[in-house]
Amino acid sequence: MKHRRGRHKRRMSQPPRPLFSPARHGAQRDRMARLPASANFLAPLIAETLLDRLAMVTREFSRTLLIGAHDAALADHLRATGTDLTIAEAGPRLAAGTGAIAVEADSIDLPFASFDLIVWPGGLDSVNDVPGALLRLRALLAPDGLLLGAFVGDGSLPRLRRAVMTDGVRSIARLHPQIDLAAMGNLLQRVGFTLPVVDVDALTVRYGDWFALVRDLRAAGLSSRLTPAPPPLTREEAARIAAAFAGQGDPDGRIAESFRIVHFSGWAPHPDQPQPARRGSGTASLAEALKPKD
């Protein structure tokens, strides 16, 4: 039996729809740049912790990549160390105003082994290809280079998550999925980082109402960038969420919301690095893990 050619075209598989919208992400980043620096309360807290951990490393880094141009104080501190600083920024206007490269973190295309240090103060949890982004950063590091970063992780915003699931609110995804500690540690090892360290800082912030929390999330670039964008809340839905959030308050009427800041680090392999301990032994401190080779 002869087969007819050209009658049917092969159905090509479509690439999966991205979870997050780069366009919305860029717009959020540019909006952050228009707000006073004091509006983003998370940025200085994360930067302080990252700098404290970086201070544990008794070596100099001559070439540094900073992912995110929103924290000018952090950029200035890194430059003050004498490093040659390159900044990657997803917000096009923010990038143009700071001399940064306008690019998403999972799309950075620079020569391999270009940097001795990469600092990422927030955002890993909102890239479309987390393993791919980490793999790119691993390739950008020279041997014995350090990746140091943080993001808002699993277990954050529990009261907000309960509030958006209240009766009378459409069951449409409005909050991002979150990465937990175990997954992050596995990802670092999977893409080739050595001596990975992942830990968490718990932060509690007390709010007068849901609207104040929303303002903080927007100022920190943590509002939804899911795609497709969910329809705007109706006034009734917003009122229901606000009431459900307020219903979780303390006796004084304020609501204690939780943020879990996941900190992570990993080294690009080098022959002189100590070998990692057997998995599960976990007795080394972060300070010890961040020390460079002798």
PDB file of C-alpha atoms in Angstrom:
ATOM      1  CA  MET A   1       0.000   0.000   0.000  1.00  0.00           C
ATOM      2  CA  LYS A   2       1.364   3.365  -0.975  1.00  0.00           C
ATOM      3  CA  HIS A   3       1.465   6.145   1.552  1.00  0.00           C
ATOM      4  CA  ARG A   4       0.348   9.555   0.380  1.00  0.00           C
ATOM      5  CA  ARG A   5       2.827  12.269   1.113  1.00  0.00           C
ATOM      6  CA  GLY A   6       1.993  15.810   1.968  1.00  0.00           C
ATOM      7  CA  ARG A   7      -1.587  15.068   2.947  1.00  0.00           C
ATOM      8  CA  HIS A   8      -0.925  15.577   6.659  1.00  0.00           C
ATOM      9  CA  LYS A   9       1.614  17.857   8.246  1.00  0.00           C
ATOM     10  CA  ARG A  10       3.410  16.608  11.323  1.00  0.00           C
ATOM     11  CA  ARG A  11       1.943  18.251  14.362  1.00  0.00           C
ATOM     12  CA  MET A  12       4.781  20.062  16.045  1.00  0.00           C
ATOM     13  CA  SER A  13       4.832  20.102  19.810  1.00  0.00           C
ATOM     14  CA  GLN A  14       4.365  23.548  21.228  1.00  0.00           C
ATOM     15  CA  PRO A  15       6.792  24.841  23.839  1.00  0.00           C
ATOM     16  CA  PRO A  16       5.257  25.037  27.293  1.00  0.00           C
ATOM     17  CA  ARG A  17       3.695  28.352  28.192  1.00  0.00           C
ATOM     18  CA  PRO A  18       5.981  30.275  30.558  1.00  0.00           C
ATOM     19  CA  LEU A  19       4.775  30.509  34.131  1.00  0.00           C
ATOM     20  CA  PHE A  20       5.910  34.112  34.532  1.00  0.00           C
ATOM     21  CA  SER A  21       5.622  37.065  32.169  1.00  0.00           C
ATOM     22  CA  PRO A  22       8.966  38.769  31.426  1.00  0.00           C
ATOM     23  CA  ALA A  23       7.074  41.889  30.308  1.00  0.00           C
ATOM     24  CA  ARG A  24       5.226  42.145  33.625  1.00  0.00           C
ATOM     25  CA  HIS A  25       8.461  41.460  35.478  1.00  0.00           C
ATOM     26  CA  GLY A  26      10.245  44.274  33.668  1.00  0.00           C
ATOM     27  CA  ALA A  27       7.367  46.659  34.355  1.00  0.00           C
ATOM     28  CA  GLN A  28       7.436  45.747  38.050  1.00  0.00           C
ATOM     29  CA  ARG A  29      11.166  46.366  38.237  1.00  0.00           C
ATOM     30  CA  ASP A  30      10.816  49.756  36.568  1.00  0.00           C
ATOM     31  CA  ARG A  31       7.996  50.644  38.977  1.00  0.00           C
ATOM     32  CA  MET A  32      10.276  49.794  41.907  1.00  0.00           C
ATOM     33  CA  ALA A  33      12.810  52.287  40.590  1.00  0.00           C
ATOM     34  CA  ARG A  34      10.241  55.100  40.728  1.00  0.00           C
ATOM     35  CA  LEU A  35       9.522  54.532  44.422  1.00  0.00           C
ATOM     36  CA  PRO A  36      11.615  55.905  47.275  1.00  0.00           C
ATOM     37  CA  ALA A  37      14.347  53.484  48.330  1.00  0.00           C
ATOM     38  CA  SER A  38      12.758  53.297  51.782  1.00  0.00           C
ATOM     39  CA  ALA A  39       9.584  51.786  50.318  1.00  0.00           C
ATOM     40  CA  ASN A  40      11.276  48.411  49.803  1.00  0.00           C
ATOM     41  CA  PHE A  41      11.939  47.256  53.357  1.00  0.00           C
ATOM     42  CA  LEU A  42      13.222  43.823  52.263  1.00  0.00           C
ATOM     43  CA  ALA A  43      16.084  45.055  50.068  1.00  0.00           C
ATOM     44  CA  PRO A  44      18.326  46.455  52.849  1.00  0.00           C
ATOM     45  CA  LEU A  45      17.649  43.438  55.080  1.00  0.00           C
ATOM     46  CA  ILE A  46      18.666  40.996  52.356  1.00  0.00           C
ATOM     47  CA  ALA A  47      21.654  43.116  51.326  1.00  0.00           C
ATOM     48  CA  GLU A  48      22.919  43.348  54.903  1.00  0.00           C
ATOM     49  CA  THR A  49      22.789  39.584  55.340  1.00  0.00           C
ATOM     50  CA  LEU A  50      24.477  38.926  52.003  1.00  0.00           C
ATOM     51  CA  LEU A  51      27.254  41.385  52.797  1.00  0.00           C
ATOM     52  CA  ASP A  52      27.743  39.851  56.242  1.00  0.00           C
ATOM     53  CA  ARG A  53      28.128  36.428  54.647  1.00  0.00           C
ATOM     54  CA  LEU A  54      30.410  37.784  51.972  1.00  0.00           C
ATOM     55  CA  ALA A  55      32.592  39.282  54.728  1.00  0.00           C
ATOM     56  CA  MET A  56      33.195  35.731  55.984  1.00  0.00           C
ATOM     57  CA  VAL A  57      35.127  34.987  52.795  1.00  0.00           C
ATOM     58  CA  THR A  58      38.777  35.919  53.250  1.00  0.00           C
ATOM     59  CA  ARG A  59      39.583  36.452  49.596  1.00  0.00           C
ATOM     60  CA  GLU A  60      39.100  39.159  47.028  1.00  0.00           C
ATOM     61  CA  PHE A  61      36.839  38.937  43.995  1.00  0.00           C
ATOM     62  CA  SER A  62      38.101  40.932  41.043  1.00  0.00           C
ATOM     63  CA  ARG A  63      35.028  40.465  38.787  1.00  0.00           C
ATOM     64  CA  THR A  64      31.495  40.559  40.173  1.00  0.00           C
ATOM     65  CA  LEU A  65      28.048  40.159  38.623  1.00  0.00           C
ATOM     66  CA  LEU A  66      25.153  41.692  40.557  1.00  0.00           C
ATOM     67  CA  ILE A  67      21.705  40.549  39.454  1.00  0.00           C
ATOM     68  CA  GLY A  68      19.333  43.447  40.098  1.00  0.00           C
ATOM     69  CA  ALA A  69      19.998  47.187  39.984  1.00  0.00           C
ATOM     70  CA  HIS A  70      17.285  48.213  42.464  1.00  0.00           C
ATOM     71  CA  ASP A  71      19.578  48.496  45.500  1.00  0.00           C
ATOM     72  CA  ALA A  72      22.051  51.272  44.762  1.00  0.00           C
ATOM     73  CA  ALA A  73      23.602  50.972  48.221  1.00  0.00           C
ATOM     74  CA  LEU A  74      24.479  47.327  47.610  1.00  0.00           C
ATOM     75  CA  ALA A  75      26.009  48.133  44.232  1.00  0.00           C
ATOM     76  CA  ASP A  76      28.044  50.961  45.769  1.00  0.00           C
ATOM     77  CA  HIS A  77      29.285  48.673  48.552  1.00  0.00           C
ATOM     78  CA  LEU A  78      30.448  46.068  46.056  1.00  0.00           C
ATOM     79  CA  ARG A  79      32.214  48.678  43.937  1.00  0.00           C
ATOM     80  CA  ALA A  80      33.953  49.980  47.066  1.00  0.00           C
ATOM     81  CA  THR A  81      35.688  46.615  47.432  1.00  0.00           C
ATOM     82  CA  GLY A  82      37.556  47.346  44.202  1.00  0.00           C
ATOM     83  CA  THR A  83      35.799  44.719  42.135  1.00  0.00           C
ATOM     84  CA  ASP A  84      34.909  45.262  38.488  1.00  0.00           C
ATOM     85  CA  LEU A  85      31.106  45.295  38.818  1.00  0.00           C
ATOM     86  CA  THR A  86      28.662  44.256  36.091  1.00  0.00           C
ATOM     87  CA  ILE A  87      24.918  44.545  36.754  1.00  0.00           C
ATOM     88  CA  ALA A  88      22.126  42.585  35.067  1.00  0.00           C
ATOM     89  CA  GLU A  89      18.622  44.032  35.391  1.00  0.00           C
ATOM     90  CA  ALA A  90      15.259  42.891  34.017  1.00  0.00           C
ATOM     91  CA  GLY A  91      13.646  46.348  34.100  1.00  0.00           C
ATOM     92  CA  PRO A  92      14.610  48.138  30.851  1.00  0.00           C
ATOM     93  CA  ARG A  93      14.285  51.671  32.247  1.00  0.00           C
ATOM     94  CA  LEU A  94      16.040  50.763  35.463  1.00  0.00           C
ATOM     95  CA  ALA A  95      18.808  49.117  33.461  1.00  0.00           C
ATOM     96  CA  ALA A  96      19.208  52.179  31.235  1.00  0.00           C
ATOM     97  CA  GLY A  97      19.395  54.487  34.240  1.00  0.00           C
ATOM     98  CA  THR A  98      22.055  52.445  36.032  1.00  0.00           C
ATOM     99  CA  GLY A  99      24.227  51.253  33.174  1.00  0.00           C
ATOM    100  CA  ALA A 100      23.095  47.661  33.698  1.00  0.00           C
ATOM    101  CA  ILE A 101      22.582  44.995  31.054  1.00  0.00           C
ATOM    102  CA  ALA A 102      18.841  44.708  30.382  1.00  0.00           C
ATOM    103  CA  VAL A 103      18.193  40.970  30.618  1.00  0.00           C
ATOM    104  CA  GLU A 104      16.262  38.352  32.571  1.00  0.00           C
ATOM    105  CA  ALA A 105      18.403  36.277  34.899  1.00  0.00           C
ATOM    106  CA  ASP A 106      17.653  33.045  33.026  1.00  0.00           C
ATOM    107  CA  SER A 107      18.690  34.643  29.707  1.00  0.00           C
ATOM    108  CA  ILE A 108      22.083  36.156  30.607  1.00  0.00           C
ATOM    109  CA  ASP A 109      24.420  35.538  27.670  1.00  0.00           C
ATOM    110  CA  LEU A 110      27.976  36.482  28.609  1.00  0.00           C
ATOM    111  CA  PRO A 111      31.296  34.656  28.108  1.00  0.00           C
ATOM    112  CA  PHE A 112      31.939  31.634  30.288  1.00  0.00           C
ATOM    113  CA  ALA A 113      34.089  32.091  33.412  1.00  0.00           C
ATOM    114  CA  SER A 114      33.606  35.880  33.308  1.00  0.00           C
ATOM    115  CA  PHE A 115      33.131  36.374  37.056  1.00  0.00           C
ATOM    116  CA  ASP A 116      34.628  35.367  40.389  1.00  0.00           C
ATOM    117  CA  LEU A 117      31.510  36.355  42.346  1.00  0.00           C
ATOM    118  CA  ILE A 118      27.794  36.487  41.503  1.00  0.00           C
ATOM    119  CA  VAL A 119      25.398  38.156  43.947  1.00  0.00           C
ATOM    120  CA  TRP A 120      21.653  37.672  43.492  1.00  0.00           C
ATOM    121  CA  PRO A 121      19.605  39.511  46.141  1.00  0.00           C
ATOM    122  CA  GLY A 122      16.141  38.187  45.282  1.00  0.00           C
ATOM    123  CA  GLY A 123      14.260  36.893  42.269  1.00  0.00           C
ATOM    124  CA  LEU A 124      15.339  33.298  41.704  1.00  0.00           C
ATOM    125  CA  ASP A 125      11.865  32.126  42.710  1.00  0.00           C
ATOM    126  CA  SER A 126      10.269  34.073  39.835  1.00  0.00           C
ATOM    127  CA  VAL A 127      12.286  33.036  36.797  1.00  0.00           C
ATOM    128  CA  ASN A 128      10.736  30.655  34.304  1.00  0.00           C
ATOM    129  CA  ASP A 129      13.684  28.268  34.166  1.00  0.00           C
ATOM    130  CA  VAL A 130      15.228  27.974  37.631  1.00  0.00           C
ATOM    131  CA  PRO A 131      17.626  25.101  36.798  1.00  0.00           C
ATOM    132  CA  GLY A 132      18.559  26.833  33.550  1.00  0.00           C
ATOM    133  CA  ALA A 133      19.271  30.105  35.349  1.00  0.00           C
ATOM    134  CA  LEU A 134      21.493  28.364  37.897  1.00  0.00           C
ATOM    135  CA  LEU A 135      23.272  26.473  35.133  1.00  0.00           C
ATOM    136  CA  ARG A 136      23.978  29.741  33.307  1.00  0.00           C
ATOM    137  CA  LEU A 137      25.371  31.299  36.467  1.00  0.00           C
ATOM    138  CA  ARG A 138      27.496  28.232  37.106  1.00  0.00           C
ATOM    139  CA  ALA A 139      28.968  28.619  33.601  1.00  0.00           C
ATOM    140  CA  LEU A 140      29.615  32.331  34.173  1.00  0.00           C
ATOM    141  CA  LEU A 141      31.737  31.629  37.245  1.00  0.00           C
ATOM    142  CA  ALA A 142      35.457  31.050  36.970  1.00  0.00           C
ATOM    143  CA  PRO A 143      36.802  28.006  38.842  1.00  0.00           C
ATOM    144  CA  ASP A 144      36.444  28.540  42.596  1.00  0.00           C
ATOM    145  CA  GLY A 145      33.991  31.396  41.985  1.00  0.00           C
ATOM    146  CA  LEU A 146      31.162  31.997  44.442  1.00  0.00           C
ATOM    147  CA  LEU A 147      27.406  32.356  43.910  1.00  0.00           C
ATOM    148  CA  LEU A 148      25.676  34.078  46.822  1.00  0.00           C
ATOM    149  CA  GLY A 149      21.978  34.900  46.847  1.00  0.00           C
ATOM    150  CA  ALA A 150      18.614  35.034  48.576  1.00  0.00           C
ATOM    151  CA  PHE A 151      14.909  34.908  47.749  1.00  0.00           C
ATOM    152  CA  VAL A 152      11.507  34.785  49.442  1.00  0.00           C
ATOM    153  CA  GLY A 153      10.923  31.082  49.868  1.00  0.00           C
ATOM    154  CA  ASP A 154       8.505  28.341  50.821  1.00  0.00           C
ATOM    155  CA  GLY A 155       6.271  29.051  53.809  1.00  0.00           C
ATOM    156  CA  SER A 156       6.155  32.805  53.227  1.00  0.00           C
ATOM    157  CA  LEU A 157       2.919  34.815  53.420  1.00  0.00           C
ATOM    158  CA  PRO A 158       0.739  32.089  54.988  1.00  0.00           C
ATOM    159  CA  ARG A 159      -1.986  34.504  56.123  1.00  0.00           C
ATOM    160  CA  LEU A 160      -2.210  36.123  52.717  1.00  0.00           C
ATOM    161  CA  ARG A 161      -2.439  32.702  51.074  1.00  0.00           C
ATOM    162  CA  ARG A 162      -5.311  31.733  53.348  1.00  0.00           C
ATOM    163  CA  ALA A 163      -7.060  35.043  52.739  1.00  0.00           C
ATOM    164  CA  VAL A 164      -7.046  34.762  48.936  1.00  0.00           C
ATOM    165  CA  MET A 165      -8.722  31.340  49.211  1.00  0.00           C
ATOM    166  CA  THR A 166     -11.641  32.698  51.197  1.00  0.00           C
ATOM    167  CA  ASP A 167     -15.225  32.040  50.108  1.00  0.00           C
ATOM    168  CA  GLY A 168     -16.491  34.415  47.448  1.00  0.00           C
ATOM    169  CA  VAL A 169     -13.113  34.904  45.726  1.00  0.00           C
ATOM    170  CA  ARG A 170     -12.563  33.230  42.374  1.00  0.00           C
ATOM    171  CA  SER A 171     -10.188  30.280  42.527  1.00  0.00           C
ATOM    172  CA  ILE A 172      -7.622  31.852  40.196  1.00  0.00           C
ATOM    173  CA  ALA A 173      -3.918  31.595  40.926  1.00  0.00           C
ATOM    174  CA  ARG A 174      -2.715  34.910  42.305  1.00  0.00           C
ATOM    175  CA  LEU A 175       0.342  33.888  44.310  1.00  0.00           C
ATOM    176  CA  HIS A 176       3.540  32.404  43.000  1.00  0.00           C
ATOM    177  CA  PRO A 177       4.699  28.874  43.754  1.00  0.00           C
ATOM    178  CA  GLN A 178       7.544  28.834  46.249  1.00  0.00           C
ATOM    179  CA  ILE A 179      10.898  27.012  46.389  1.00  0.00           C
ATOM    180  CA  ASP A 180      11.770  25.171  49.602  1.00  0.00           C
ATOM    181  CA  LEU A 181      15.175  24.554  51.172  1.00  0.00           C
ATOM    182  CA  ALA A 182      15.499  20.922  50.127  1.00  0.00           C
ATOM    183  CA  ALA A 183      14.664  21.699  46.501  1.00  0.00           C
ATOM    184  CA  MET A 184      17.170  24.552  46.438  1.00  0.00           C
ATOM    185  CA  GLY A 185      19.966  22.426  47.829  1.00  0.00           C
ATOM    186  CA  ASN A 186      19.242  19.707  45.278  1.00  0.00           C
ATOM    187  CA  LEU A 187      19.186  22.232  42.436  1.00  0.00           C
ATOM    188  CA  LEU A 188      22.591  23.649  43.372  1.00  0.00           C
ATOM    189  CA  GLN A 189      24.122  20.189  43.399  1.00  0.00           C
ATOM    190  CA  ARG A 190      22.346  19.138  40.233  1.00  0.00           C
ATOM    191  CA  VAL A 191      23.793  21.979  38.149  1.00  0.00           C
ATOM    192  CA  GLY A 192      27.324  21.437  39.423  1.00  0.00           C
ATOM    193  CA  PHE A 193      27.916  23.752  42.376  1.00  0.00           C
ATOM    194  CA  THR A 194      30.159  22.430  45.112  1.00  0.00           C
ATOM    195  CA  LEU A 195      29.887  23.003  48.864  1.00  0.00           C
ATOM    196  CA  PRO A 196      26.276  24.234  48.581  1.00  0.00           C
ATOM    197  CA  VAL A 197      24.761  25.862  51.637  1.00  0.00           C
ATOM    198  CA  VAL A 198      21.071  26.712  51.991  1.00  0.00           C
ATOM    199  CA  ASP A 199      19.438  28.136  55.100  1.00  0.00           C
ATOM    200  CA  VAL A 200      16.539  30.382  56.022  1.00  0.00           C
ATOM    201  CA  ASP A 201      15.874  33.541  58.030  1.00  0.00           C
ATOM    202  CA  ALA A 202      12.336  33.914  59.367  1.00  0.00           C
ATOM    203  CA  LEU A 203      10.973  37.455  59.412  1.00  0.00           C
ATOM    204  CA  THR A 204       7.665  38.575  60.919  1.00  0.00           C
ATOM    205  CA  VAL A 205       6.087  41.887  59.900  1.00  0.00           C
ATOM    206  CA  ARG A 206       2.922  43.186  61.561  1.00  0.00           C
ATOM    207  CA  TYR A 207       0.395  44.986  59.369  1.00  0.00           C
ATOM    208  CA  GLY A 208      -2.599  47.157  60.069  1.00  0.00           C
ATOM    209  CA  ASP A 209      -4.487  45.736  57.096  1.00  0.00           C
ATOM    210  CA  TRP A 210      -4.196  43.815  53.834  1.00  0.00           C
ATOM    211  CA  PHE A 211      -3.700  46.959  51.791  1.00  0.00           C
ATOM    212  CA  ALA A 212      -0.480  47.790  53.656  1.00  0.00           C
ATOM    213  CA  LEU A 213       0.866  44.323  52.871  1.00  0.00           C
ATOM    214  CA  VAL A 214      -0.030  44.753  49.193  1.00  0.00           C
ATOM    215  CA  ARG A 215       1.892  48.052  49.126  1.00  0.00           C
ATOM    216  CA  ASP A 216       4.955  46.359  50.592  1.00  0.00           C
ATOM    217  CA  LEU A 217       4.798  43.492  48.120  1.00  0.00           C
ATOM    218  CA  ARG A 218       4.552  45.884  45.189  1.00  0.00           C
ATOM    219  CA  ALA A 219       7.428  47.999  46.480  1.00  0.00           C
ATOM    220  CA  ALA A 220       9.580  44.881  46.812  1.00  0.00           C
ATOM    221  CA  GLY A 221       8.673  43.628  43.325  1.00  0.00           C
ATOM    222  CA  LEU A 222       6.826  40.647  44.787  1.00  0.00           C
ATOM    223  CA  SER A 223       3.400  41.156  43.233  1.00  0.00           C
ATOM    224  CA  SER A 224       2.124  38.614  40.728  1.00  0.00           C
ATOM    225  CA  ARG A 225       3.805  38.248  37.379  1.00  0.00           C
ATOM    226  CA  LEU A 226       1.996  35.040  36.455  1.00  0.00           C
ATOM    227  CA  THR A 227       0.960  34.545  32.857  1.00  0.00           C
ATOM    228  CA  PRO A 228      -1.710  34.853  31.745  1.00  0.00           C
ATOM    229  CA  ALA A 229      -2.474  37.596  34.218  1.00  0.00           C
ATOM    230  CA  PRO A 230      -5.515  36.775  36.361  1.00  0.00           C
ATOM    231  CA  PRO A 231      -8.489  39.107  35.968  1.00  0.00           C
ATOM    232  CA  PRO A 232      -8.447  42.056  38.366  1.00  0.00           C
ATOM    233  CA  LEU A 233     -10.165  41.540  41.681  1.00  0.00           C
ATOM    234  CA  THR A 234     -13.642  42.945  41.950  1.00  0.00           C
ATOM    235  CA  ARG A 235     -14.374  45.338  44.804  1.00  0.00           C
ATOM    236  CA  GLU A 236     -16.315  42.610  46.539  1.00  0.00           C
ATOM    237  CA  GLU A 237     -13.466  40.118  46.205  1.00  0.00           C
ATOM    238  CA  ALA A 238     -10.925  42.631  47.498  1.00  0.00           C
ATOM    239  CA  ALA A 239     -13.178  43.371  50.472  1.00  0.00           C
ATOM    240  CA  ARG A 240     -13.517  39.656  51.226  1.00  0.00           C
ATOM    241  CA  ILE A 241      -9.743  39.133  51.091  1.00  0.00           C
ATOM    242  CA  ALA A 242      -9.149  42.165  53.313  1.00  0.00           C
ATOM    243  CA  ALA A 243     -11.690  40.892  55.844  1.00  0.00           C
ATOM    244  CA  ALA A 244     -10.224  37.364  55.820  1.00  0.00           C
ATOM    245  CA  PHE A 245      -6.735  38.774  56.314  1.00  0.00           C
ATOM    246  CA  ALA A 246      -7.890  41.023  59.175  1.00  0.00           C
ATOM    247  CA  GLY A 247      -9.637  38.043  60.772  1.00  0.00           C
ATOM    248  CA  GLN A 248      -6.241  36.479  61.424  1.00  0.00           C
ATOM    249  CA  GLY A 249      -5.083  39.429  63.504  1.00  0.00           C
ATOM    250  CA  ASP A 250      -3.707  39.568  67.026  1.00  0.00           C
ATOM    251  CA  PRO A 251      -5.756  40.983  69.909  1.00  0.00           C
ATOM    252  CA  ASP A 252      -4.484  44.473  69.088  1.00  0.00           C
ATOM    253  CA  GLY A 253      -5.921  44.153  65.572  1.00  0.00           C
ATOM    254  CA  ARG A 254      -2.601  43.939  63.737  1.00  0.00           C
ATOM    255  CA  ILE A 255      -1.820  40.956  61.533  1.00  0.00           C
ATOM    256  CA  ALA A 256       1.564  39.227  61.827  1.00  0.00           C
ATOM    257  CA  GLU A 257       2.648  38.057  58.384  1.00  0.00           C
ATOM    258  CA  SER A 258       5.675  35.833  57.833  1.00  0.00           C
ATOM    259  CA  PHE A 259       8.467  36.032  55.280  1.00  0.00           C
ATOM    260  CA  ARG A 260      10.997  33.217  54.972  1.00  0.00           C
ATOM    261  CA  ILE A 261      14.176  34.468  53.315  1.00  0.00           C
ATOM    262  CA  VAL A 262      16.112  31.576  51.823  1.00  0.00           C
ATOM    263  CA  HIS A 263      19.851  32.216  51.561  1.00  0.00           C
ATOM    264  CA  PHE A 264      22.004  30.082  49.321  1.00  0.00           C
ATOM    265  CA  SER A 265      25.601  29.795  48.218  1.00  0.00           C
ATOM    266  CA  GLY A 266      27.670  27.497  46.072  1.00  0.00           C
ATOM    267  CA  TRP A 267      31.133  27.381  44.554  1.00  0.00           C
ATOM    268  CA  ALA A 268      32.239  26.635  41.027  1.00  0.00           C
ATOM    269  CA  PRO A 269      34.375  23.495  41.196  1.00  0.00           C
ATOM    270  CA  HIS A 270      38.120  23.724  41.703  1.00  0.00           C
ATOM    271  CA  PRO A 271      40.589  20.868  42.240  1.00  0.00           C
ATOM    272  CA  ASP A 272      41.882  22.313  45.512  1.00  0.00           C
ATOM    273  CA  GLN A 273      38.469  22.614  47.168  1.00  0.00           C
ATOM    274  CA  PRO A 274      37.675  20.312  50.080  1.00  0.00           C
ATOM    275  CA  GLN A 275      35.384  17.428  49.214  1.00  0.00           C
ATOM    276  CA  PRO A 276      31.799  17.736  50.476  1.00  0.00           C
ATOM    277  CA  ALA A 277      30.793  15.674  53.470  1.00  0.00           C
ATOM    278  CA  ARG A 278      28.551  12.650  53.128  1.00  0.00           C
ATOM    279  CA  ARG A 279      24.999  13.801  52.408  1.00  0.00           C
ATOM    280  CA  GLY A 280      22.984  14.191  55.596  1.00  0.00           C
ATOM    281  CA  SER A 281      25.992  14.719  57.853  1.00  0.00           C
ATOM    282  CA  GLY A 282      25.314  18.496  57.875  1.00  0.00           C
ATOM    283  CA  THR A 283      27.548  19.645  60.760  1.00  0.00           C
ATOM    284  CA  ALA A 284      29.473  22.484  59.097  1.00  0.00           C
ATOM    285  CA  SER A 285      28.443  26.065  59.776  1.00  0.00           C
ATOM    286  CA  LEU A 286      27.764  28.585  57.039  1.00  0.00           C
ATOM    287  CA  ALA A 287      30.901  30.512  58.060  1.00  0.00           C
ATOM    288  CA  GLU A 288      33.052  27.429  57.504  1.00  0.00           C
ATOM    289  CA  ALA A 289      31.390  26.611  54.199  1.00  0.00           C
ATOM    290  CA  LEU A 290      32.014  30.109  52.854  1.00  0.00           C
ATOM    291  CA  LYS A 291      35.728  30.031  53.582  1.00  0.00           C
ATOM    292  CA  PRO A 292      37.807  29.773  50.375  1.00  0.00           C
ATOM    293  CA  LYS A 293      40.483  27.171  49.806  1.00  0.00           C
ATOM    294  CA  ASP A 294      43.822  27.676  51.552  1.00  0.00           C
TER     295      ASP A 294
END
